Every structure is written in C-alpha cells, then in structure tokens.
Backbone as a printed PyTorch tensor [residue, N CA C, xyz], in Angstrom:
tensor([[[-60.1180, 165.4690,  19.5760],
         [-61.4380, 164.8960,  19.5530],
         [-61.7200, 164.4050,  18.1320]],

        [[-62.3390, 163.4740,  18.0680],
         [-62.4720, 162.5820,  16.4250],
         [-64.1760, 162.5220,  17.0230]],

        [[-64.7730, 163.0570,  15.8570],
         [-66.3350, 162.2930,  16.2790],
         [-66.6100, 161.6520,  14.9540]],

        [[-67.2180, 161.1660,  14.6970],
         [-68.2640, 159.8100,  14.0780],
         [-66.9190, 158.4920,  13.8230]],

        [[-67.3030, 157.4490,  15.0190],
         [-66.5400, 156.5030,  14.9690],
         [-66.8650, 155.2930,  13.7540]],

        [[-67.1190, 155.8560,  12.5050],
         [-67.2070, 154.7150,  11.5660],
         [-65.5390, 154.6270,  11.0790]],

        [[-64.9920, 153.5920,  10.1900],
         [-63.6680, 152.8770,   9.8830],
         [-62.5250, 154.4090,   9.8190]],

        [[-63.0420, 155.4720,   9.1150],
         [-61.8340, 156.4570,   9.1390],
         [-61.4790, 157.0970,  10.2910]],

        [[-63.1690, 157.1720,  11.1920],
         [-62.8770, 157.5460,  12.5890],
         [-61.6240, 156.9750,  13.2890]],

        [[-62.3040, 155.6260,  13.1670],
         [-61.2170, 154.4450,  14.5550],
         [-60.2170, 154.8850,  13.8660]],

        [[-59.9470, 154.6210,  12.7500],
         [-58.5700, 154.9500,  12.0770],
         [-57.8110, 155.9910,  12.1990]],

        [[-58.0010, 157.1770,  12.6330],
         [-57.9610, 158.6720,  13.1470],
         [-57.5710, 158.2980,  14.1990]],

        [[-58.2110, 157.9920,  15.0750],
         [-57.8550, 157.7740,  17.0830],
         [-56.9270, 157.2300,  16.9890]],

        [[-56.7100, 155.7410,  16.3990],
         [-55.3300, 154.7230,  16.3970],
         [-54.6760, 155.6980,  16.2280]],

        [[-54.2740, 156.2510,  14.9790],
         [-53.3090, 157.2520,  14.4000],
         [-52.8910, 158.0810,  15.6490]],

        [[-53.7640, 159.1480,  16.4110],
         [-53.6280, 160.4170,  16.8660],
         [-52.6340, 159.6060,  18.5940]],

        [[-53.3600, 158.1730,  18.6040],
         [-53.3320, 157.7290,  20.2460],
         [-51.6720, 157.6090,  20.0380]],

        [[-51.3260, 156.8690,  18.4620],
         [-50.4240, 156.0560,  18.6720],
         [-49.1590, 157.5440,  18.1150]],

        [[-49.7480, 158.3850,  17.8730],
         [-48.7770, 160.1380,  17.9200],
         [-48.3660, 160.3800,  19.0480]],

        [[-49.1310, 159.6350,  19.9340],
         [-49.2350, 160.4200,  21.6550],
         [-49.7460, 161.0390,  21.9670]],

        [[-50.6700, 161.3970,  21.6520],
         [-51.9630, 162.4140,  21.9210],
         [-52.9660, 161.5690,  22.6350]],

        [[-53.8690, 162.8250,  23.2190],
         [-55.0870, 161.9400,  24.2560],
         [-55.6160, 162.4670,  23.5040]],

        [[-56.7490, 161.5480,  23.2410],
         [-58.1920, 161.5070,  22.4920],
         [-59.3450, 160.7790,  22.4480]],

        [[-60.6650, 161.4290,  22.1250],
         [-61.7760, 160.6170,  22.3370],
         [-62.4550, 161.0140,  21.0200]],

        [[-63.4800, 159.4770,  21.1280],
         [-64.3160, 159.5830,  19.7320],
         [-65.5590, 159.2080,  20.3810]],

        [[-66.3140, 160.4860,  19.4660],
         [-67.9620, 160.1900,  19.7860],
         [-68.5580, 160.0490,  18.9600]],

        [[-70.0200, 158.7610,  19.0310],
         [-70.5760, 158.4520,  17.5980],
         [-71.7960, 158.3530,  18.4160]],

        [[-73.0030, 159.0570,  17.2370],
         [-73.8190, 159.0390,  17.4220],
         [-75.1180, 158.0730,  17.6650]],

        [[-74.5210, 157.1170,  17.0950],
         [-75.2500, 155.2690,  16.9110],
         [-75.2530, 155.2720,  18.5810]],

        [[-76.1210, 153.9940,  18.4400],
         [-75.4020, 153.3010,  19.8780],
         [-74.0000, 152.3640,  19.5830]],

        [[-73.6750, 152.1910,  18.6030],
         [-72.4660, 151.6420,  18.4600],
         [-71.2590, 151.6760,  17.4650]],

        [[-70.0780, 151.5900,  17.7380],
         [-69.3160, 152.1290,  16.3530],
         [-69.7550, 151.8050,  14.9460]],

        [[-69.0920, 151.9300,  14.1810],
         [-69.0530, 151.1170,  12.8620],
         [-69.7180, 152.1120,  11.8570]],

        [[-70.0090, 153.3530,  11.9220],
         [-70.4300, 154.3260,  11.1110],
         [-71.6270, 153.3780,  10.4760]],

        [[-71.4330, 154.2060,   8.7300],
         [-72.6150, 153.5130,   8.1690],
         [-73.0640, 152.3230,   8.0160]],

        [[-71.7690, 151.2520,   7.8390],
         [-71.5410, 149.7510,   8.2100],
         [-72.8640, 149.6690,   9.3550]],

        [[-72.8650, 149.9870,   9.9540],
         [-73.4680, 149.9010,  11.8650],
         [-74.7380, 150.1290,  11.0400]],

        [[-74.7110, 151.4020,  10.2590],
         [-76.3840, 152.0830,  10.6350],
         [-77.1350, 150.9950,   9.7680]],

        [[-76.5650, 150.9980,   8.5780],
         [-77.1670, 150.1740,   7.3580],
         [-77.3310, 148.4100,   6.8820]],

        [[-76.5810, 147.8200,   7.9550],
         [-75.9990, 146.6980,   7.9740],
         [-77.4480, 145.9200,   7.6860]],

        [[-78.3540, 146.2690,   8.3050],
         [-80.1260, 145.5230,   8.5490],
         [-80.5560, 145.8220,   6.8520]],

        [[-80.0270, 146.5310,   6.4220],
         [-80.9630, 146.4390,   4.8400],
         [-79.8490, 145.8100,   3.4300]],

        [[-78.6260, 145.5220,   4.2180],
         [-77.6810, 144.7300,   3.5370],
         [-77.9560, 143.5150,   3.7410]],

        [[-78.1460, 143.1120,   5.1360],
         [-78.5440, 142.0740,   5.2270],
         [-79.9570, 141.6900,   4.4050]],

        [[-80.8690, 142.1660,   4.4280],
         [-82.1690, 141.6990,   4.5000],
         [-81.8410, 142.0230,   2.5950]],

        [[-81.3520, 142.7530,   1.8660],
         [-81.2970, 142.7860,   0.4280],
         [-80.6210, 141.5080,  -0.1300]],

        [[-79.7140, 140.3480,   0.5000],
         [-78.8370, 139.4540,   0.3850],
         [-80.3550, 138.0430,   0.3590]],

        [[-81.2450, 138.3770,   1.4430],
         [-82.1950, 137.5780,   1.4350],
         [-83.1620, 137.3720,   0.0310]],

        [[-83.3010, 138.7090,   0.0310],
         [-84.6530, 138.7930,  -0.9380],
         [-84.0520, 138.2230,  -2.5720]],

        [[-82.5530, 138.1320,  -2.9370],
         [-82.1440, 138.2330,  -4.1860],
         [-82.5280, 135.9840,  -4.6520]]])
C-alpha cells in the first residue's frame, strides 16, 4: 500500500508494480499530484499578480 499519491508516491507504485507486487495508492485530494494538486491555484494566481 503507498498512500499520498503526489510524484514520490506514483513513483513508489511504478517501482513496487513493476517488482511484481500488487499495490494501491490512496490520496487524500480528489486528485493525484500531491502538493503540485493542492497548491497549484496560488501558483497560479502568484504568476498573475507579479
């Protein structure tokens, strides 16, 4: 089991799937991408304001 699917996550599963192992990843977002995902709206919007 791998939980928080941000970049080291996915990177973990590839790794473990491509060992041969069964595995799942759970992230708490509604969508992958860890902090990328969570924070992306105030990266964006800081790129505006400069």
């Amino acid at each position: 089991m791998v939980t928080r699917a941000g970049f080291s996550g996915l990177y973990t599963l590839y790794r473990l799937r491509e060992a041969g192992l069964r595995t799942r990843a759970y992230e708490a977002s509604a969508d992958v991408g860890g902090v990328w995902y969570i924070y992306w709206i105030f990266i964006v919007i800081g790129q505006f304001r400069s």
